[in-house]
């Protein structure tokens, strides 16, 4: 197991940006899926990178009736997730690494995962594979261009969410190392999703729970301008099918 895998197996490493993001993301998905009943069957929602299941459990309160399956590569995370979710499976974001048939998922929650990946291109290919035509991707990730990061960079300070080491925080506010490898602005995230075969329906904003208390009203206000918000919430739908392998 690599040093990075060992790092993510540590249960002390934070896995989400707070319940406010989970609730906002779930509301976006609930509006997209619509209610269960009146001839509409429950949707199959995959929470890819579910961690300990906290975010999916929060979303389940909003996604009543829909079937949520937690997916993670970490056995330790899945053991913790079973206390909150009915369905959990192990899977990886490699070519064919998710244990689901092509086009079998109605929606994918991909929350605070993409910033941790060495190969996000392959990950989005795999998510597009498991989504049915017209399915929904709800992706969230920290915003490199959050309102406070713009001021920090002007002052020559390392921006929040960025990390230069897995051992400690250097040159920026905060103390928790969470293993971020990549960071996105709203513009970069939209362009990346489009290039990966998705139609971006909307990019919204969400607050970050670790913002100092006195600054939280500003952080909530920044959500009205997603390019300034702490967390980016993207709703996208696949536009191109995954090619069928030739034998």
PDB file of C-alpha atoms in Angstrom:
ATOM      1  CA  UNK A   1       0.000   0.000   0.000  1.00  0.00           C
ATOM      2  CA  UNK A   2       1.357   3.434  -0.947  1.00  0.00           C
ATOM      3  CA  UNK A   3       1.946   6.279   1.481  1.00  0.00           C
ATOM      4  CA  UNK A   4      -1.077   8.094   0.026  1.00  0.00           C
ATOM      5  CA  UNK A   5      -3.317   5.043   0.506  1.00  0.00           C
ATOM      6  CA  UNK A   6      -2.093   4.702   4.089  1.00  0.00           C
ATOM      7  CA  UNK A   7      -2.904   8.371   4.616  1.00  0.00           C
ATOM      8  CA  UNK A   8      -6.509   7.941   3.430  1.00  0.00           C
ATOM      9  CA  UNK A   9      -6.982   4.827   5.573  1.00  0.00           C
ATOM     10  CA  UNK A  10      -6.441   6.986   8.659  1.00  0.00           C
ATOM     11  CA  UNK A  11      -9.920   7.556  10.195  1.00  0.00           C
ATOM     12  CA  UNK A  12      -8.714  10.851  11.682  1.00  0.00           C
ATOM     13  CA  UNK A  13      -8.425  12.425   8.205  1.00  0.00           C
ATOM     14  CA  UNK A  14     -11.524  14.595   7.557  1.00  0.00           C
ATOM     15  CA  UNK A  15     -13.653  13.349   4.657  1.00  0.00           C
ATOM     16  CA  UNK A  16     -16.167  16.150   3.995  1.00  0.00           C
ATOM     17  CA  UNK A  17     -16.607  19.917   4.104  1.00  0.00           C
ATOM     18  CA  UNK A  18     -19.637  19.862   6.397  1.00  0.00           C
ATOM     19  CA  UNK A  19     -23.378  19.068   6.368  1.00  0.00           C
ATOM     20  CA  UNK A  20     -24.366  22.332   4.638  1.00  0.00           C
ATOM     21  CA  UNK A  21     -22.666  21.156   1.442  1.00  0.00           C
ATOM     22  CA  UNK A  22     -24.313  17.716   1.707  1.00  0.00           C
ATOM     23  CA  UNK A  23     -27.783  19.223   2.124  1.00  0.00           C
ATOM     24  CA  UNK A  24     -27.372  21.676  -0.765  1.00  0.00           C
ATOM     25  CA  UNK A  25     -26.053  18.957  -3.034  1.00  0.00           C
ATOM     26  CA  UNK A  26     -28.893  16.628  -2.077  1.00  0.00           C
ATOM     27  CA  UNK A  27     -31.485  19.307  -2.815  1.00  0.00           C
ATOM     28  CA  UNK A  28     -30.021  19.814  -6.292  1.00  0.00           C
ATOM     29  CA  UNK A  29     -30.228  16.084  -6.952  1.00  0.00           C
ATOM     30  CA  UNK A  30     -33.726  15.740  -5.472  1.00  0.00           C
ATOM     31  CA  UNK A  31     -35.011  18.417  -7.850  1.00  0.00           C
ATOM     32  CA  UNK A  32     -33.329  16.652 -10.784  1.00  0.00           C
ATOM     33  CA  UNK A  33     -34.684  13.192  -9.929  1.00  0.00           C
ATOM     34  CA  UNK A  34     -38.153  14.207  -8.806  1.00  0.00           C
ATOM     35  CA  UNK A  35     -40.215  12.354  -6.187  1.00  0.00           C
ATOM     36  CA  UNK A  36     -40.722   8.597  -6.007  1.00  0.00           C
ATOM     37  CA  UNK A  37     -44.270   7.458  -6.701  1.00  0.00           C
ATOM     38  CA  UNK A  38     -47.011   7.986  -9.271  1.00  0.00           C
ATOM     39  CA  UNK A  39     -45.301   5.549 -11.602  1.00  0.00           C
ATOM     40  CA  UNK A  40     -41.788   6.871 -10.967  1.00  0.00           C
ATOM     41  CA  UNK A  41     -39.563   4.101  -9.538  1.00  0.00           C
ATOM     42  CA  UNK A  42     -36.797   4.821  -7.033  1.00  0.00           C
ATOM     43  CA  UNK A  43     -33.561   5.982  -8.620  1.00  0.00           C
ATOM     44  CA  UNK A  44     -30.240   4.240  -8.034  1.00  0.00           C
ATOM     45  CA  UNK A  45     -27.809   6.793  -6.628  1.00  0.00           C
ATOM     46  CA  UNK A  46     -24.126   5.889  -6.226  1.00  0.00           C
ATOM     47  CA  UNK A  47     -22.155   7.850  -3.637  1.00  0.00           C
ATOM     48  CA  UNK A  48     -18.660   7.337  -5.040  1.00  0.00           C
ATOM     49  CA  UNK A  49     -16.030   7.908  -2.382  1.00  0.00           C
ATOM     50  CA  UNK A  50     -18.608   7.708   0.391  1.00  0.00           C
ATOM     51  CA  UNK A  51     -16.025   7.633   3.192  1.00  0.00           C
ATOM     52  CA  UNK A  52     -17.715   6.932   6.507  1.00  0.00           C
ATOM     53  CA  UNK A  53     -21.176   7.481   5.002  1.00  0.00           C
ATOM     54  CA  UNK A  54     -21.890  10.728   6.854  1.00  0.00           C
ATOM     55  CA  UNK A  55     -22.571  12.780   3.721  1.00  0.00           C
ATOM     56  CA  UNK A  56     -24.756  10.092   2.125  1.00  0.00           C
ATOM     57  CA  UNK A  57     -26.762   9.709   5.335  1.00  0.00           C
ATOM     58  CA  UNK A  58     -27.351  13.470   5.375  1.00  0.00           C
ATOM     59  CA  UNK A  59     -28.423  13.368   1.721  1.00  0.00           C
ATOM     60  CA  UNK A  60     -30.753  10.419   2.357  1.00  0.00           C
ATOM     61  CA  UNK A  61     -33.021  12.639   4.431  1.00  0.00           C
ATOM     62  CA  UNK A  62     -33.643  14.737   1.298  1.00  0.00           C
ATOM     63  CA  UNK A  63     -33.588  11.877  -1.226  1.00  0.00           C
ATOM     64  CA  UNK A  64     -36.375   9.949   0.491  1.00  0.00           C
ATOM     65  CA  UNK A  65     -37.331   6.775  -1.367  1.00  0.00           C
ATOM     66  CA  UNK A  66     -34.329   6.706  -3.679  1.00  0.00           C
ATOM     67  CA  UNK A  67     -31.744   3.920  -3.274  1.00  0.00           C
ATOM     68  CA  UNK A  68     -28.307   5.159  -2.204  1.00  0.00           C
ATOM     69  CA  UNK A  69     -25.296   2.851  -2.527  1.00  0.00           C
ATOM     70  CA  UNK A  70     -22.078   3.895  -0.830  1.00  0.00           C
ATOM     71  CA  UNK A  71     -18.892   3.067  -2.747  1.00  0.00           C
ATOM     72  CA  UNK A  72     -15.307   3.384  -1.531  1.00  0.00           C
ATOM     73  CA  UNK A  73     -12.000   1.598  -2.031  1.00  0.00           C
ATOM     74  CA  UNK A  74     -11.122   1.801   1.680  1.00  0.00           C
ATOM     75  CA  UNK A  75     -12.262  -1.212   3.686  1.00  0.00           C
ATOM     76  CA  UNK A  76     -11.996   0.801   6.898  1.00  0.00           C
ATOM     77  CA  UNK A  77     -14.249   3.528   5.481  1.00  0.00           C
ATOM     78  CA  UNK A  78     -16.799   0.947   4.349  1.00  0.00           C
ATOM     79  CA  UNK A  79     -16.890  -0.644   7.808  1.00  0.00           C
ATOM     80  CA  UNK A  80     -17.780   2.747   9.261  1.00  0.00           C
ATOM     81  CA  UNK A  81     -20.247   3.490   6.471  1.00  0.00           C
ATOM     82  CA  UNK A  82     -22.261   0.336   7.225  1.00  0.00           C
ATOM     83  CA  UNK A  83     -23.461   1.971  10.440  1.00  0.00           C
ATOM     84  CA  UNK A  84     -25.159   4.718   8.374  1.00  0.00           C
ATOM     85  CA  UNK A  85     -25.989   3.176   4.987  1.00  0.00           C
ATOM     86  CA  UNK A  86     -27.920   0.051   4.050  1.00  0.00           C
ATOM     87  CA  UNK A  87     -25.939  -0.655   0.874  1.00  0.00           C
ATOM     88  CA  UNK A  88     -22.128  -0.345   0.608  1.00  0.00           C
ATOM     89  CA  UNK A  89     -19.716  -1.916  -1.889  1.00  0.00           C
ATOM     90  CA  UNK A  90     -16.015  -1.693  -2.615  1.00  0.00           C
ATOM     91  CA  UNK A  91     -14.895  -0.157  -5.895  1.00  0.00           C
ATOM     92  CA  UNK A  92     -12.086   1.828  -7.467  1.00  0.00           C
ATOM     93  CA  UNK A  93     -12.034   4.701  -9.950  1.00  0.00           C
ATOM     94  CA  UNK A  94      -9.978   2.935 -12.565  1.00  0.00           C
ATOM     95  CA  UNK A  95     -10.974   1.583 -15.961  1.00  0.00           C
ATOM     96  CA  UNK A  96     -13.914  -0.678 -15.165  1.00  0.00           C
ATOM     97  CA  UNK A  97     -13.069  -0.559 -11.470  1.00  0.00           C
ATOM     98  CA  UNK A  98     -16.587   0.221 -10.269  1.00  0.00           C
ATOM     99  CA  UNK A  99     -18.612  -2.995  -9.812  1.00  0.00           C
ATOM    100  CA  UNK A 100     -21.605  -1.731 -11.790  1.00  0.00           C
ATOM    101  CA  UNK A 101     -22.797  -2.370 -15.320  1.00  0.00           C
ATOM    102  CA  UNK A 102     -22.509   0.332 -17.941  1.00  0.00           C
ATOM    103  CA  UNK A 103     -25.485   2.699 -17.746  1.00  0.00           C
ATOM    104  CA  UNK A 104     -26.823   1.188 -14.515  1.00  0.00           C
ATOM    105  CA  UNK A 105     -26.876   4.309 -12.293  1.00  0.00           C
ATOM    106  CA  UNK A 106     -29.441   7.093 -12.420  1.00  0.00           C
ATOM    107  CA  UNK A 107     -27.191   9.478 -10.505  1.00  0.00           C
ATOM    108  CA  UNK A 108     -23.730   9.736  -9.009  1.00  0.00           C
ATOM    109  CA  UNK A 109     -22.720  11.772  -5.985  1.00  0.00           C
ATOM    110  CA  UNK A 110     -19.028  12.607  -6.221  1.00  0.00           C
ATOM    111  CA  UNK A 111     -18.381  14.697  -3.151  1.00  0.00           C
ATOM    112  CA  UNK A 112     -14.946  16.046  -2.234  1.00  0.00           C
ATOM    113  CA  UNK A 113     -13.173  13.287  -4.148  1.00  0.00           C
ATOM    114  CA  UNK A 114     -11.804  14.724  -7.366  1.00  0.00           C
ATOM    115  CA  UNK A 115      -9.312  16.974  -5.552  1.00  0.00           C
ATOM    116  CA  UNK A 116      -7.659  13.841  -4.108  1.00  0.00           C
ATOM    117  CA  UNK A 117      -7.113  11.994  -7.394  1.00  0.00           C
ATOM    118  CA  UNK A 118      -3.917  11.407  -9.318  1.00  0.00           C
ATOM    119  CA  UNK A 119      -5.923  10.686 -12.510  1.00  0.00           C
ATOM    120  CA  UNK A 120      -9.223  12.617 -12.497  1.00  0.00           C
ATOM    121  CA  UNK A 121      -9.638  12.068 -16.257  1.00  0.00           C
ATOM    122  CA  UNK A 122      -9.923   8.297 -15.837  1.00  0.00           C
ATOM    123  CA  UNK A 123     -12.271   8.805 -12.889  1.00  0.00           C
ATOM    124  CA  UNK A 124     -14.725  10.884 -14.923  1.00  0.00           C
ATOM    125  CA  UNK A 125     -14.568   8.324 -17.734  1.00  0.00           C
ATOM    126  CA  UNK A 126     -15.596   5.654 -15.229  1.00  0.00           C
ATOM    127  CA  UNK A 127     -18.409   7.778 -13.797  1.00  0.00           C
ATOM    128  CA  UNK A 128     -19.697   8.449 -17.306  1.00  0.00           C
ATOM    129  CA  UNK A 129     -19.605   4.717 -17.991  1.00  0.00           C
ATOM    130  CA  UNK A 130     -21.839   3.751 -15.058  1.00  0.00           C
ATOM    131  CA  UNK A 131     -24.324   6.595 -15.584  1.00  0.00           C
ATOM    132  CA  UNK A 132     -27.318   5.894 -17.785  1.00  0.00           C
ATOM    133  CA  UNK A 133     -27.948   8.227 -20.740  1.00  0.00           C
ATOM    134  CA  UNK A 134     -29.494  11.356 -19.268  1.00  0.00           C
ATOM    135  CA  UNK A 135     -28.280  10.478 -15.756  1.00  0.00           C
ATOM    136  CA  UNK A 136     -27.056  13.044 -13.249  1.00  0.00           C
ATOM    137  CA  UNK A 137     -23.601  13.763 -11.834  1.00  0.00           C
ATOM    138  CA  UNK A 138     -23.487  15.887  -8.672  1.00  0.00           C
ATOM    139  CA  UNK A 139     -19.856  16.766  -8.008  1.00  0.00           C
ATOM    140  CA  UNK A 140     -18.482  18.976  -5.251  1.00  0.00           C
ATOM    141  CA  UNK A 141     -14.947  20.218  -4.672  1.00  0.00           C
ATOM    142  CA  UNK A 142     -13.175  23.076  -2.845  1.00  0.00           C
ATOM    143  CA  UNK A 143     -12.825  26.314  -4.790  1.00  0.00           C
ATOM    144  CA  UNK A 144      -9.269  27.486  -5.384  1.00  0.00           C
ATOM    145  CA  UNK A 145     -10.659  30.972  -6.114  1.00  0.00           C
ATOM    146  CA  UNK A 146     -12.777  31.217  -2.945  1.00  0.00           C
ATOM    147  CA  UNK A 147     -13.237  34.824  -1.795  1.00  0.00           C
ATOM    148  CA  UNK A 148     -10.652  34.576   0.995  1.00  0.00           C
ATOM    149  CA  UNK A 149      -8.115  32.752  -1.199  1.00  0.00           C
ATOM    150  CA  UNK A 150      -8.027  35.720  -3.565  1.00  0.00           C
ATOM    151  CA  UNK A 151      -6.986  37.963  -0.698  1.00  0.00           C
ATOM    152  CA  UNK A 152      -4.478  35.435   0.619  1.00  0.00           C
ATOM    153  CA  UNK A 153      -2.762  35.119  -2.757  1.00  0.00           C
ATOM    154  CA  UNK A 154      -2.517  38.889  -3.087  1.00  0.00           C
ATOM    155  CA  UNK A 155      -0.772  38.883   0.291  1.00  0.00           C
ATOM    156  CA  UNK A 156       1.603  36.140  -0.835  1.00  0.00           C
ATOM    157  CA  UNK A 157      -0.022  33.478   1.397  1.00  0.00           C
ATOM    158  CA  UNK A 158      -0.650  29.888   0.295  1.00  0.00           C
ATOM    159  CA  UNK A 159      -4.408  29.525  -0.416  1.00  0.00           C
ATOM    160  CA  UNK A 160      -6.705  27.501   1.830  1.00  0.00           C
ATOM    161  CA  UNK A 161      -7.383  23.922   0.585  1.00  0.00           C
ATOM    162  CA  UNK A 162      -3.949  23.724  -1.104  1.00  0.00           C
ATOM    163  CA  UNK A 163      -1.269  21.546   0.501  1.00  0.00           C
ATOM    164  CA  UNK A 164       2.432  21.088  -0.112  1.00  0.00           C
ATOM    165  CA  UNK A 165       2.957  18.120   2.233  1.00  0.00           C
ATOM    166  CA  UNK A 166       1.116  15.117   3.668  1.00  0.00           C
ATOM    167  CA  UNK A 167       2.804  15.681   7.033  1.00  0.00           C
ATOM    168  CA  UNK A 168       1.879  19.239   7.956  1.00  0.00           C
ATOM    169  CA  UNK A 169       0.374  22.512   6.731  1.00  0.00           C
ATOM    170  CA  UNK A 170       2.926  25.060   5.555  1.00  0.00           C
ATOM    171  CA  UNK A 171       2.425  28.696   4.598  1.00  0.00           C
ATOM    172  CA  UNK A 172      -1.340  29.008   4.956  1.00  0.00           C
ATOM    173  CA  UNK A 173      -4.067  29.197   7.641  1.00  0.00           C
ATOM    174  CA  UNK A 174      -5.322  25.949   9.161  1.00  0.00           C
ATOM    175  CA  UNK A 175      -3.763  22.846  10.647  1.00  0.00           C
ATOM    176  CA  UNK A 176      -5.506  19.827   9.088  1.00  0.00           C
ATOM    177  CA  UNK A 177      -3.842  17.922   6.253  1.00  0.00           C
ATOM    178  CA  UNK A 178      -6.457  16.225   4.061  1.00  0.00           C
ATOM    179  CA  UNK A 179      -4.443  15.150   1.002  1.00  0.00           C
ATOM    180  CA  UNK A 180      -5.568  17.557  -1.720  1.00  0.00           C
ATOM    181  CA  UNK A 181      -3.680  16.975  -4.971  1.00  0.00           C
ATOM    182  CA  UNK A 182      -5.708  19.148  -7.374  1.00  0.00           C
ATOM    183  CA  UNK A 183      -7.815  22.280  -7.015  1.00  0.00           C
ATOM    184  CA  UNK A 184     -10.331  23.873  -9.370  1.00  0.00           C
ATOM    185  CA  UNK A 185     -11.862  27.255 -10.048  1.00  0.00           C
ATOM    186  CA  UNK A 186     -15.462  27.395 -11.282  1.00  0.00           C
ATOM    187  CA  UNK A 187     -14.247  28.114 -14.817  1.00  0.00           C
ATOM    188  CA  UNK A 188     -11.729  25.266 -14.797  1.00  0.00           C
ATOM    189  CA  UNK A 189     -14.248  22.796 -13.374  1.00  0.00           C
ATOM    190  CA  UNK A 190     -16.832  23.663 -16.040  1.00  0.00           C
ATOM    191  CA  UNK A 191     -14.253  23.311 -18.830  1.00  0.00           C
ATOM    192  CA  UNK A 192     -12.933  20.019 -17.427  1.00  0.00           C
ATOM    193  CA  UNK A 193     -16.393  18.461 -17.145  1.00  0.00           C
ATOM    194  CA  UNK A 194     -17.280  19.575 -20.662  1.00  0.00           C
ATOM    195  CA  UNK A 195     -14.063  18.122 -22.071  1.00  0.00           C
ATOM    196  CA  UNK A 196     -14.808  14.870 -20.206  1.00  0.00           C
ATOM    197  CA  UNK A 197     -18.122  14.350 -22.010  1.00  0.00           C
ATOM    198  CA  UNK A 198     -20.568  16.086 -19.667  1.00  0.00           C
ATOM    199  CA  UNK A 199     -23.061  18.875 -20.185  1.00  0.00           C
ATOM    200  CA  UNK A 200     -22.810  21.228 -17.193  1.00  0.00           C
ATOM    201  CA  UNK A 201     -26.339  22.151 -16.110  1.00  0.00           C
ATOM    202  CA  UNK A 202     -25.363  24.352 -13.201  1.00  0.00           C
ATOM    203  CA  UNK A 203     -22.525  25.310 -10.890  1.00  0.00           C
ATOM    204  CA  UNK A 204     -23.655  26.466  -7.461  1.00  0.00           C
ATOM    205  CA  UNK A 205     -21.834  27.380  -4.254  1.00  0.00           C
ATOM    206  CA  UNK A 206     -21.774  26.038  -0.711  1.00  0.00           C
ATOM    207  CA  UNK A 207     -20.139  27.262   2.518  1.00  0.00           C
ATOM    208  CA  UNK A 208     -17.206  25.646   4.304  1.00  0.00           C
ATOM    209  CA  UNK A 209     -17.692  24.591   7.906  1.00  0.00           C
ATOM    210  CA  UNK A 210     -14.120  25.465   8.965  1.00  0.00           C
ATOM    211  CA  UNK A 211     -14.375  29.172   8.120  1.00  0.00           C
ATOM    212  CA  UNK A 212     -13.939  31.211  11.366  1.00  0.00           C
ATOM    213  CA  UNK A 213     -17.293  31.947  13.005  1.00  0.00           C
ATOM    214  CA  UNK A 214     -17.097  35.719  12.515  1.00  0.00           C
ATOM    215  CA  UNK A 215     -16.580  35.251   8.762  1.00  0.00           C
ATOM    216  CA  UNK A 216     -19.366  32.709   8.194  1.00  0.00           C
ATOM    217  CA  UNK A 217     -21.999  35.305   7.158  1.00  0.00           C
ATOM    218  CA  UNK A 218     -19.610  36.428   4.402  1.00  0.00           C
ATOM    219  CA  UNK A 219     -19.005  32.821   3.401  1.00  0.00           C
ATOM    220  CA  UNK A 220     -22.735  32.166   3.114  1.00  0.00           C
ATOM    221  CA  UNK A 221     -23.212  35.375   1.116  1.00  0.00           C
ATOM    222  CA  UNK A 222     -20.452  34.326  -1.293  1.00  0.00           C
ATOM    223  CA  UNK A 223     -22.536  31.285  -2.269  1.00  0.00           C
ATOM    224  CA  UNK A 224     -24.742  33.624  -4.337  1.00  0.00           C
ATOM    225  CA  UNK A 225     -21.709  34.064  -6.634  1.00  0.00           C
ATOM    226  CA  UNK A 226     -20.410  30.504  -7.063  1.00  0.00           C
ATOM    227  CA  UNK A 227     -17.058  31.605  -8.490  1.00  0.00           C
ATOM    228  CA  UNK A 228     -16.348  33.169  -5.054  1.00  0.00           C
ATOM    229  CA  UNK A 229     -17.833  30.433  -2.857  1.00  0.00           C
ATOM    230  CA  UNK A 230     -15.827  28.081  -0.645  1.00  0.00           C
ATOM    231  CA  UNK A 231     -17.217  24.910  -2.231  1.00  0.00           C
ATOM    232  CA  UNK A 232     -18.240  24.367  -5.855  1.00  0.00           C
ATOM    233  CA  UNK A 233     -21.302  22.213  -6.564  1.00  0.00           C
ATOM    234  CA  UNK A 234     -21.591  21.048 -10.176  1.00  0.00           C
ATOM    235  CA  UNK A 235     -24.647  19.372 -11.709  1.00  0.00           C
ATOM    236  CA  UNK A 236     -23.818  17.727 -15.035  1.00  0.00           C
ATOM    237  CA  UNK A 237     -25.217  15.090 -17.385  1.00  0.00           C
ATOM    238  CA  UNK A 238     -23.306  12.782 -19.753  1.00  0.00           C
ATOM    239  CA  UNK A 239     -23.407  13.880 -23.376  1.00  0.00           C
ATOM    240  CA  UNK A 240     -21.300  11.220 -25.059  1.00  0.00           C
ATOM    241  CA  UNK A 241     -21.422   7.445 -24.587  1.00  0.00           C
ATOM    242  CA  UNK A 242     -18.450   5.374 -23.528  1.00  0.00           C
ATOM    243  CA  UNK A 243     -17.138   3.507 -26.615  1.00  0.00           C
ATOM    244  CA  UNK A 244     -17.822  -0.228 -26.624  1.00  0.00           C
ATOM    245  CA  UNK A 245     -14.516  -2.139 -26.418  1.00  0.00           C
ATOM    246  CA  UNK A 246     -13.609  -4.121 -29.534  1.00  0.00           C
ATOM    247  CA  UNK A 247     -12.765  -7.794 -29.066  1.00  0.00           C
TER     248      UNK A 247
END
